[in-house]
Coordinates of C-alpha atoms and ligand atoms in Angstrom, one line a residue:
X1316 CA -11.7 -1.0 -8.0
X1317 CA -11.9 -4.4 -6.9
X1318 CA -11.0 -5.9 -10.0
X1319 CA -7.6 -4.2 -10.1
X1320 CA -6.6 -4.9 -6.1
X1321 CA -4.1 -7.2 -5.2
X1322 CA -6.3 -9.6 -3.5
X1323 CA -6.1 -13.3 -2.4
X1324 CA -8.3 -14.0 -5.5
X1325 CA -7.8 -18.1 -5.0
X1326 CA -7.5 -21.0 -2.1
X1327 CA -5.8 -23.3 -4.5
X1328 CA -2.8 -21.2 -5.6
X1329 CA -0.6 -24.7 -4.9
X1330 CA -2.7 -25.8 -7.8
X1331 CA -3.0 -23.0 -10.3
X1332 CA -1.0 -22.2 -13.4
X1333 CA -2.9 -18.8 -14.8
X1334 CA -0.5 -17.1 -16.9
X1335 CA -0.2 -14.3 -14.4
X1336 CA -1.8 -14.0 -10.7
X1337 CA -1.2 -11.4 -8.3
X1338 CA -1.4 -12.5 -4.6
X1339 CA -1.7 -9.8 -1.3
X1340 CA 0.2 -12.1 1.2
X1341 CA -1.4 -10.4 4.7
X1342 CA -5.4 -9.5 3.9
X1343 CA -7.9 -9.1 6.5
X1344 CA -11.5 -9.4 6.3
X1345 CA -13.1 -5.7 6.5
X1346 CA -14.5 -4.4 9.6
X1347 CA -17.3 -2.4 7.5
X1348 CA -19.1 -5.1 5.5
X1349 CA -22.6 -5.1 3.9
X1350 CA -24.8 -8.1 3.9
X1351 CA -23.8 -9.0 0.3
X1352 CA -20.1 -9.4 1.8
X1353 CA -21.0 -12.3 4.3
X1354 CA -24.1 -14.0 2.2
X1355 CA -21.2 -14.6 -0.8
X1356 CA -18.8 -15.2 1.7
X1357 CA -16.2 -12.7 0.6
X1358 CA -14.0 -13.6 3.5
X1359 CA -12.9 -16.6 1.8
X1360 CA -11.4 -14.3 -0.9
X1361 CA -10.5 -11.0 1.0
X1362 CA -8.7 -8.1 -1.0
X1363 CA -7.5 -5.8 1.3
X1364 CA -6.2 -4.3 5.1
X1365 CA -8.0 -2.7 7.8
X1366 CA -5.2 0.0 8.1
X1367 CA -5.2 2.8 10.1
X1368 CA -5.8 5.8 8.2
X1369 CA -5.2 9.3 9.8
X1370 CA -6.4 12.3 7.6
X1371 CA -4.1 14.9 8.3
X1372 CA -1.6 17.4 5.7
X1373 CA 1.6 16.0 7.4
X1374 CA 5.0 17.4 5.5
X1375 CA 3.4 17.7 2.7
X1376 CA 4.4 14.0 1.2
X1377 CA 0.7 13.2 1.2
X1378 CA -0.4 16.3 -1.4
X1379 CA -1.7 15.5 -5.1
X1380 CA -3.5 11.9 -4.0
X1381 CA -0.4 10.9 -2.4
X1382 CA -0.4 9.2 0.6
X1383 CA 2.6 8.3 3.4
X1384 CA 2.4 4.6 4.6
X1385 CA 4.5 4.1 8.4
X1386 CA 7.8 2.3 7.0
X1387 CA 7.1 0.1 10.1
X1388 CA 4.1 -1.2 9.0
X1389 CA 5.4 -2.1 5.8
X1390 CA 7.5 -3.8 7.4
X1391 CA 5.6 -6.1 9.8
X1392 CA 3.6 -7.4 6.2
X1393 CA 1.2 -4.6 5.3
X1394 CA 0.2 -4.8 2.1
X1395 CA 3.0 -7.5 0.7
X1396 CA 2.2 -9.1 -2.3
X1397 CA 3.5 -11.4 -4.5
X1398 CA 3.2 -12.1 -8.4
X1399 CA 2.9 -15.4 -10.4
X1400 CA 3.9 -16.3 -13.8
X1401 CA 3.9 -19.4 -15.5
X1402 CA 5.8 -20.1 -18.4
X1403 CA 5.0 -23.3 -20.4
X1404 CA 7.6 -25.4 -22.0
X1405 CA 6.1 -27.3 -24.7
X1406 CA 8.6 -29.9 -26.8
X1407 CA 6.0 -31.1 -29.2
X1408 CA 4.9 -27.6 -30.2
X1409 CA 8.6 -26.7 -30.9
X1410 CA 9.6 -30.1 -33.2
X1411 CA 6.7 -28.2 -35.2
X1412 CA 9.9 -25.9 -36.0
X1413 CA 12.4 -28.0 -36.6
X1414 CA 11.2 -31.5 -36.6
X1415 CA 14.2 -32.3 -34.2
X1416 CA 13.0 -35.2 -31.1
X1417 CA 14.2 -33.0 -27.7
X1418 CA 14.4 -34.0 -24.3
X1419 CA 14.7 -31.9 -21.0
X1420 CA 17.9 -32.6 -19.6
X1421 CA 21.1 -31.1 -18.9
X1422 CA 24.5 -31.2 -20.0
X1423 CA 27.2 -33.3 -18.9
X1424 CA 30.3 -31.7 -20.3
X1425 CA 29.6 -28.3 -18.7
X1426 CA 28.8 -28.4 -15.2
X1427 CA 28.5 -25.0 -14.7
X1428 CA 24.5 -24.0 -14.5
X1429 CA 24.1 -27.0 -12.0
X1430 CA 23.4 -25.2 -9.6
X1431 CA 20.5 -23.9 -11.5
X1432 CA 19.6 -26.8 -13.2
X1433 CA 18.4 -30.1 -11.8
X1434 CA 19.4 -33.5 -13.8
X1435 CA 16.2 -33.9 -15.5
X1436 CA 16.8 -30.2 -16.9
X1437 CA 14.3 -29.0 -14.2
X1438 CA 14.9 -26.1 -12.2
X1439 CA 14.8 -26.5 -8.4
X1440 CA 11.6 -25.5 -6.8
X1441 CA 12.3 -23.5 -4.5
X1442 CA 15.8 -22.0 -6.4
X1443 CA 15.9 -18.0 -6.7
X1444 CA 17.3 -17.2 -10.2
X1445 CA 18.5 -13.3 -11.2
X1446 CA 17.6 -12.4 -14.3
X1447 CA 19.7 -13.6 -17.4
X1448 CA 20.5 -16.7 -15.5
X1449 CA 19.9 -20.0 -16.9
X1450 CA 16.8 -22.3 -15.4
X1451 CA 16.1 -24.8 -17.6
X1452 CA 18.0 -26.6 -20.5
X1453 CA 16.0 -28.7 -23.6
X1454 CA 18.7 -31.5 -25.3
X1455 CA 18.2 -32.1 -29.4
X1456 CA 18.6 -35.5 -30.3
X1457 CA 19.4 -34.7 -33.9
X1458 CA 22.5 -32.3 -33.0
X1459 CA 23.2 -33.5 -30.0
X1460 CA 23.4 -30.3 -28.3
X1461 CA 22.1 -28.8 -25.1
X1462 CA 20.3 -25.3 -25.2
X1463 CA 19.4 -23.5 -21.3
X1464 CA 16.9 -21.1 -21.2
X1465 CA 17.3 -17.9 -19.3
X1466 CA 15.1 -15.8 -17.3
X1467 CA 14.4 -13.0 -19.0
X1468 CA 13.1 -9.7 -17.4
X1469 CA 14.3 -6.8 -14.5
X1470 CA 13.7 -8.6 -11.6
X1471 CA 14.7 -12.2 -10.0
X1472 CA 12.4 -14.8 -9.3
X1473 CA 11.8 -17.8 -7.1
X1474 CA 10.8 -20.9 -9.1
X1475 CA 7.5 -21.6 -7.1
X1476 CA 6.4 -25.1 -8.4
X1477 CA 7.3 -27.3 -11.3
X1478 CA 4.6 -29.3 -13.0
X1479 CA 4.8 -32.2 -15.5
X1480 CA 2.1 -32.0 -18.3
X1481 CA -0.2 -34.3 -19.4
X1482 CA 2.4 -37.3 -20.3
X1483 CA 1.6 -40.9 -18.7
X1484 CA 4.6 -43.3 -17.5
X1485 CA 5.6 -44.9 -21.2
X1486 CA 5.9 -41.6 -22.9
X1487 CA 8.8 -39.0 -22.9
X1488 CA 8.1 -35.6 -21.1
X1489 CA 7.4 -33.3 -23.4
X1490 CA 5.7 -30.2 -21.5
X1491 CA 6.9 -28.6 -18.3
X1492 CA 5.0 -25.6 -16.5
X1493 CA 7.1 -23.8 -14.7
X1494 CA 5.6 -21.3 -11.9
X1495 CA 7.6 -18.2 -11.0
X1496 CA 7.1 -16.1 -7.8
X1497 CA 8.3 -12.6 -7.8
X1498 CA 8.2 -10.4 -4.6
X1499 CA 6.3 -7.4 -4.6
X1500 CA 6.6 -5.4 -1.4
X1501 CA 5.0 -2.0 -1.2
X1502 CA 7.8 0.5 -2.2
X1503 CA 7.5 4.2 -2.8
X1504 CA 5.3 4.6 -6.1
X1505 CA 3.0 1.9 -5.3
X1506 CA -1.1 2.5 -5.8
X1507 CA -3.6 1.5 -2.8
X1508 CA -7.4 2.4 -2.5
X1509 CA -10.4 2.5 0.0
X1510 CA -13.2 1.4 -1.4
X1511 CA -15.0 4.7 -2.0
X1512 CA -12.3 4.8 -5.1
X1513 CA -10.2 7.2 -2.8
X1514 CA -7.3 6.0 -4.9
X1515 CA -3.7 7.5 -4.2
X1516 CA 0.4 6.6 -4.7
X1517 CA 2.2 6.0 -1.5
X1518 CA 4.9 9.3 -1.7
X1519 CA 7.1 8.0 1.3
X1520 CA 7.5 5.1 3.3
X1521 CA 8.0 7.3 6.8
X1522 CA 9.6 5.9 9.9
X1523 CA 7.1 4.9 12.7
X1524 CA 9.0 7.3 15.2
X1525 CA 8.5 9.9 13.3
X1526 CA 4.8 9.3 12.6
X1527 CA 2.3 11.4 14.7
X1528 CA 0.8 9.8 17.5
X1529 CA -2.5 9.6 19.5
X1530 CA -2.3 11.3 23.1
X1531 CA -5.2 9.0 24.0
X1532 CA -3.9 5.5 22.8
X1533 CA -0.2 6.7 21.5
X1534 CA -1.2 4.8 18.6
X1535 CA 0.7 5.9 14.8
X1536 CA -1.1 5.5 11.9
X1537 CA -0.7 2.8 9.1
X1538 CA -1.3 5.9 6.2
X1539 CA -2.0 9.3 6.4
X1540 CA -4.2 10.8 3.3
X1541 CA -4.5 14.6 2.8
X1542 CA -8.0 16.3 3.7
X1543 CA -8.0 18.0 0.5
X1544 CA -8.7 14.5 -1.0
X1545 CA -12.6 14.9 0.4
X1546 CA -14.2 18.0 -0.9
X1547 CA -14.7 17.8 -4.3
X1548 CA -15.0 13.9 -4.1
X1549 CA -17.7 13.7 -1.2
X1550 CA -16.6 10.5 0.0
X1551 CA -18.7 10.8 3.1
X1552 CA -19.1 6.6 3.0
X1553 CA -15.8 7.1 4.1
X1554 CA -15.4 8.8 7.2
X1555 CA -18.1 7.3 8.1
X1556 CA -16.9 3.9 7.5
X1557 CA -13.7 5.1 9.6
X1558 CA -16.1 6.2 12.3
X1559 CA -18.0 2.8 11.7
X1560 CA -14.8 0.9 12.0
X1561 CA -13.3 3.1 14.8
X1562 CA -16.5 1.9 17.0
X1563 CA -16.8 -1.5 15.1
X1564 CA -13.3 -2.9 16.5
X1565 CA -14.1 -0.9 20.4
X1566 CA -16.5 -3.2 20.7
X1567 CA -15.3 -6.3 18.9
X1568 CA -17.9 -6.7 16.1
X1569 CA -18.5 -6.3 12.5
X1570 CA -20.4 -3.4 12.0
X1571 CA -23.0 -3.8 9.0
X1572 CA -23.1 -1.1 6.0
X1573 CA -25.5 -2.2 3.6
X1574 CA -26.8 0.3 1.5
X1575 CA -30.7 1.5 2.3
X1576 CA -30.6 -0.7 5.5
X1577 CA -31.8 2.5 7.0
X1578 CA -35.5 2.5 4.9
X1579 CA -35.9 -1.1 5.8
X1580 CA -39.1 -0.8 7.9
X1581 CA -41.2 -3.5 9.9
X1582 CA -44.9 -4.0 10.3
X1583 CA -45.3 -1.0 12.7
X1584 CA -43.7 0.8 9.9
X1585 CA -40.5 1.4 12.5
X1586 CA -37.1 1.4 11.8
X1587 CA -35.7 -2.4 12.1
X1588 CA -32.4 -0.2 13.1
X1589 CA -32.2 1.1 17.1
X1590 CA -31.7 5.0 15.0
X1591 CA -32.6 6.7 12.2
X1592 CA -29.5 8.9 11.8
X1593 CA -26.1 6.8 11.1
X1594 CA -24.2 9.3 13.0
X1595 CA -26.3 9.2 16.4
X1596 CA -25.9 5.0 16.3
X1597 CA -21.5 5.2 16.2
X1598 CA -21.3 8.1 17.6
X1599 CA -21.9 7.1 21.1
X1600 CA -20.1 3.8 20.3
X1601 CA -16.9 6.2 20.0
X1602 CA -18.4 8.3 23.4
X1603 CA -18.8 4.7 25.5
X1604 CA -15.0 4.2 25.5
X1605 CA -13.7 7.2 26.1
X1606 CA -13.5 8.6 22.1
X1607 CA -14.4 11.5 20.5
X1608 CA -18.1 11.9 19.2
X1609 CA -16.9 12.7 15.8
X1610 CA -13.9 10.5 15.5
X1611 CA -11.2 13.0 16.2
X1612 CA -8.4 12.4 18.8
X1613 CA -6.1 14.9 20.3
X1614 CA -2.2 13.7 18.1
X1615 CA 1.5 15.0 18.7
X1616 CA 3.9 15.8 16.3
X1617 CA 6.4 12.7 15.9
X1618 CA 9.4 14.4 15.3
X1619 CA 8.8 17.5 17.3
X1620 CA 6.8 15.5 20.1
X1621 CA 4.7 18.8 20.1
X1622 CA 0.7 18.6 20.1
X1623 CA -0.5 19.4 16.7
X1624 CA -2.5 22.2 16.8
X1625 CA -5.8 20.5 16.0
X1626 CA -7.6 17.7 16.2
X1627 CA -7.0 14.8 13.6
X1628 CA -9.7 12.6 12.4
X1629 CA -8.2 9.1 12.5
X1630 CA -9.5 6.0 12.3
X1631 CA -9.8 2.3 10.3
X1632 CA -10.2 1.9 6.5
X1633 CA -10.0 -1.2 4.6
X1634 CA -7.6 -0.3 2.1
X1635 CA -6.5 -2.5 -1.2
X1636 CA -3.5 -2.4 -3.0
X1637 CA -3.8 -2.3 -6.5
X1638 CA -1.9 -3.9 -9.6
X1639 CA -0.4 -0.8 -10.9
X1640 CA 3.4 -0.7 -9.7
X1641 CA 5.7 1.7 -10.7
X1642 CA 8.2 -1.7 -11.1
X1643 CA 6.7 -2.5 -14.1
X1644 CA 5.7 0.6 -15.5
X1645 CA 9.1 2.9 -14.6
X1646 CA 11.2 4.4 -18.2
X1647 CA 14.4 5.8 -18.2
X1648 CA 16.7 6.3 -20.6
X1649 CA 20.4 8.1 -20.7
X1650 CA 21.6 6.5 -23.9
X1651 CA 20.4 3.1 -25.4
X1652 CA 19.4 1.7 -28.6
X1653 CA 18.7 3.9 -31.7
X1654 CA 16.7 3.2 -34.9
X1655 CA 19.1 2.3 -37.8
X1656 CA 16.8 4.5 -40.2
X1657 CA 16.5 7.8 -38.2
X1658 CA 19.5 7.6 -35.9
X1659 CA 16.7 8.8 -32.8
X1660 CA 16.2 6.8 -29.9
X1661 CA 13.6 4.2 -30.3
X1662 CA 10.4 4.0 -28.2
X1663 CA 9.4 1.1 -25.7
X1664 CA 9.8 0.6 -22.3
X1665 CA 10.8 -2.8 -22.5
X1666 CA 13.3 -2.0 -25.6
X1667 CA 15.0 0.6 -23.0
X1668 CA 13.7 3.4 -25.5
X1669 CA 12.7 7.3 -24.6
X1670 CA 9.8 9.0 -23.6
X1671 CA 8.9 10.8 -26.9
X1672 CA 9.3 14.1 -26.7
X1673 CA 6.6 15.7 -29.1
X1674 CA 5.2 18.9 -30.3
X1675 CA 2.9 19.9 -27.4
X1676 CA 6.3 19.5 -25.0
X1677 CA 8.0 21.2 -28.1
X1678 CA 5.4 24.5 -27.7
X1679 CA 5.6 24.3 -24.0
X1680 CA 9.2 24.7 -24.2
X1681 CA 9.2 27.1 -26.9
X1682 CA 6.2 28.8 -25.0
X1683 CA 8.9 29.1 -21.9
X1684 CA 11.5 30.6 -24.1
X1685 CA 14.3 27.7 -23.2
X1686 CA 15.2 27.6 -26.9
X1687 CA 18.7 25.7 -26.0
X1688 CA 17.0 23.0 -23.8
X1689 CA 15.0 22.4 -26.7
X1690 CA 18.2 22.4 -28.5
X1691 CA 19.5 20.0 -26.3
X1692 CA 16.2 17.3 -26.5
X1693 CA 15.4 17.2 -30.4
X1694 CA 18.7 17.7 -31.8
X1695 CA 22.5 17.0 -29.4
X1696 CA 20.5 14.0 -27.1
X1697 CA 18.6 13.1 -30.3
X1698 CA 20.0 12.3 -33.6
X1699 CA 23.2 14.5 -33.6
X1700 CA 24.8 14.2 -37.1
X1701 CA 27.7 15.8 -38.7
X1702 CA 27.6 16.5 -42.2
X1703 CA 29.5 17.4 -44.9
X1704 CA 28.2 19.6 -47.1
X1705 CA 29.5 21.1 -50.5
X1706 CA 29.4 24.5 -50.3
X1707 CA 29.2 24.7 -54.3
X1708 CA 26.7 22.8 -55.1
X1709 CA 24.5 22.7 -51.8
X1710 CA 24.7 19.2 -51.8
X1711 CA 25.0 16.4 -48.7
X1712 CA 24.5 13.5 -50.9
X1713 CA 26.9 13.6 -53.0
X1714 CA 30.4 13.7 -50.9
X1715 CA 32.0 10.8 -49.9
X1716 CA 35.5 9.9 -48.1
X1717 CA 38.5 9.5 -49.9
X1718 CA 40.8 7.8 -47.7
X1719 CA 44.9 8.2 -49.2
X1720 CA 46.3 5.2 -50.4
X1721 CA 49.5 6.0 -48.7
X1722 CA 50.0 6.2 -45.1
X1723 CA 52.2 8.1 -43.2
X1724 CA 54.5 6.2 -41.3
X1725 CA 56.6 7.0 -38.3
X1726 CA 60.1 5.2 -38.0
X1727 CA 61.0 6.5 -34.6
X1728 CA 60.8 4.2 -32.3
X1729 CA 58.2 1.8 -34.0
X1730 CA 55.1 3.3 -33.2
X1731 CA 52.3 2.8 -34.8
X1732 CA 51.2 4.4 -38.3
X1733 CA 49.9 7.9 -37.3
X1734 CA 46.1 8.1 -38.9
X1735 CA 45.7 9.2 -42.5
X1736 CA 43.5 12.4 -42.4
X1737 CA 40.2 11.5 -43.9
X1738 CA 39.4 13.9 -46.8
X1739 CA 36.0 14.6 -48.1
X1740 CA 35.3 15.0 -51.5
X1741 CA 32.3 16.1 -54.1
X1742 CA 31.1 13.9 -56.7
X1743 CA 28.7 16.2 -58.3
X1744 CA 31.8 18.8 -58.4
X1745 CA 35.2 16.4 -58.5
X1746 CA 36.6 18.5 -56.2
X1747 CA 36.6 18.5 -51.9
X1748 CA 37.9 22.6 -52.5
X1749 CA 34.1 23.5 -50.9
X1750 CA 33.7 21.4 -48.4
X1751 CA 32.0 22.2 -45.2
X1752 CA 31.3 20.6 -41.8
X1753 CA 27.2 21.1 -40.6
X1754 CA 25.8 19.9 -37.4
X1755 CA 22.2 19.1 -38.5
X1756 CA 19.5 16.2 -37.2
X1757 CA 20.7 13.2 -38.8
X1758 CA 16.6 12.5 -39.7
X1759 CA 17.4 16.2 -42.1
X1760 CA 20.0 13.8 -44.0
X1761 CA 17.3 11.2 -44.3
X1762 CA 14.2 13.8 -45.8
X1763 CA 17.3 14.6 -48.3
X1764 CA 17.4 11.4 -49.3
X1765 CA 14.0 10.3 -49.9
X1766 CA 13.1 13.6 -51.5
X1767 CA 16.0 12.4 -54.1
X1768 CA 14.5 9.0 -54.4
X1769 CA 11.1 10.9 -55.6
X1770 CA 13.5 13.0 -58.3
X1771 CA 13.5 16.2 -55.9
X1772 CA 16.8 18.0 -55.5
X1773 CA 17.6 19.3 -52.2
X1774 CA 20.3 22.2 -52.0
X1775 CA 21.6 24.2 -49.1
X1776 CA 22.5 27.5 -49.1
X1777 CA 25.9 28.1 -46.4
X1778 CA 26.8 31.0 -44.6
X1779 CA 28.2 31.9 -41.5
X1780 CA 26.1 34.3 -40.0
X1781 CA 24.5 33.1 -36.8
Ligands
ZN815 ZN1 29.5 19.9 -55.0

């Protein structure tokens, strides 16, 4: 999992111009570490929070591998990210095109995108730009024209840091790196994980005053994860690195969990550790101040301010945040852009397509008998077509409009020319006396028409019986 958290995965960001970078803005160095952790001195590079994890079914928000995060937390900087992207502007590469000598710079005649754009066709460091908004303009020496580029993409971004590339003092700058920052706070949809791979999406950012709290230290939790997360899993390391944690920061140390530290005997053939059981060493850690043996604490219901009617194992887990955002992986569609061939919405989530809707979801529906949802899917929010069919022949190839030549005018009060009815007519029969109106999948039309490319005559058969 650690190669998917958010972490703070370099100390020379200032410097950097990776292609993409994502960057947790508040980490903290784990309270649980194993030897490995310190000897490659992780804490230069942390990659998550020590957050306060209570494991409790609270209104239900937290079922399925969900989890609630306290909106106050949030807040204060847990978990805030941010994401990097460079994009590189490279002159030479694009005379390759063209052959045309261009310059950064911006325009003098239109003054509008100067508040965008710097003189030297730069952006300003430190400038937010929304998307479709210009940020910086390339001038062609051969048409004398200024082009801007915009930003393209959902979300705005801060231009971060604007970097000159590889040109000395005589020669013309011809490559530009320019460093976007894009703010990524945790919002509902987000994925965080311990590290046991107890992996979940925060369900609801909750209010702090309505979060339970401890009766012994009135302290809220940073998340609450459901108990049903632990059974099948058996993430013991878990609770017991909450337990570990729990004691670790009562007594203001780092508490040490490598793995088999236990078996690690002396010369005696003794434990080098004061127990032999994990759970007699914390548990009276928790006992000395007061705690629970077991790392449970009496809690009260934050929006009834009741006492909940049993004890709730709570304690510190160094979570991560991961890379997966619903921001960049949200679809939606009402209507949008269709293909030109089949008249049915296109796929993509960047092309603002639909979610296909296929023939598993088609037997599911059909399974539930909702015959006119289905209706409504593949065929009215699909590729709806009207067709006119000849009723002699069977045919939908062969009509066409016939539009009169003459059109009827109206001379009161100069209006404009009423619309001439559109008439259909037959080819195949010279004659629009059969004509009929069908509703039909306009992709039906299309298997018409390349089965009469292949020399195969399609024919339909009307009536009007349901
Ligand atoms: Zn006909």
């Amino acid at each position: 999992m650690a190669k998917q958290t958010m972490g703070f995965s370099s100390q020379a960001l200032q410097f950097r111009t990776d292609n993409k970078l994502y960057h947790l803005q508040t980490p903290q160095s784990p309270i649980v570490r194993t030897a490995a952790y310190s000897k490659y001195c992780m804490d230069e590079f942390p990659t998550g929070t020590n957050a306060i994890v209570a494991v409790l079914a609270y209104t239900g928000y937290d079922m399925e591998d969900a989890m609630i995060l306290n909106k106050s937390s949030v807040e204060r900087g847990l978990f805030h990210g941010h994401i990097y992207q460079v994009e590189t502007f490279d002159l030479v590469e694009q005379r390759k095109f063209d052959q045309a000598f261009k310059l950064f710079g911006r325009s003098n005649i239109d003054k509008s995108k100067n508040d965008l754009i710097d003189s030297d066709g730069l952006p300003y460091v430190g400038q937010m730009i929304n998307p479709g908004e210009p940020f910086i303009s390339v001038h062609n020496t051969i048409t004398n024209t200024t082009k801007p580029t915009t930003l393209k993409g959902s979300e705005p971004a801060i231009v971060d840091y604007v970097s000159i590339d590889g040109t000395t003092s005589k020669d013309f700058m011809q490559k530009v790196n320019v460093r976007f920052r894009r703010r990524r706070n945790p919002v509902i949809g987000d994925k965080f994980s311990s590290r046991h791979g107890q992996k979940g999406v925060c369900s609801q950012l909750w209010p702090d005053i309505d979060m339970p709290f401890s009766a012994a230290t009135g302290m809220r939790p940073d998340l609450i994860i459901n108990p049903h997360a632990f059974p099948s899993r058996m993430t013991i390391g878990m609770l017991l690195e909450s337990i570990a944690a729990k004691g670790g920061s009562l007594h203001g140390k780092f508490m040490d969990a490598t793995p088999f530290a236990n078996s690690i005997k002396d010369a005696d053939g003794r434990s080098t550790t004061d127990s032999e059981s994990l759970v007699d060493e914390l548990g009276p850690m928790l006992t000395s101040y007061g705690f629970n043996y077991h790392g449970l604490e009496v809690m009260y219901s934050g929006v009834l301010g009741t006492e909940l009617a049993c004890e709730i194992f709570i304690g510190p887990v160094y979570y991560q945040r991961l890379r997966h955002m619903v921001s960049d992986k949200f679809q939606v569609r009402s209507t949008g852009t269709v293909d030109p061939v089949t008249r049915q919405p296109i796929k993509g989530r960047k092309a603002g397509g639909g979610i296909r809707f296929g023939e598993m979801e088609r037997d599911s529906v059909l399974a539930h008998g909702a015959a006119y949802l289905l209706h409504d899917r593949l065929h009215t929010c699909s590729d709806y077509h009207i067709a006119d069919v000849c009723s002699l022949c069977g045919s939908i190839l062969a009509t066409s409009f016939i539009q009169h030549q003459k059109r009827a005018t109206r001379h009161i009060g100069g209006l404009p020319p009423g619309r001439a009815p559109k008439k259909v007519i037959c080819h195949a029969c010279k004659t629009s006396k059969g004509m009929e109106t069908v509703a039909m999948p306009f992709i039906f039309r299309q298997l018409a028409v390349e089965l009469a490319a292949m020399n195969v005559k399609m024919t339909l058969q009307l009536s009007d019986q349901a």
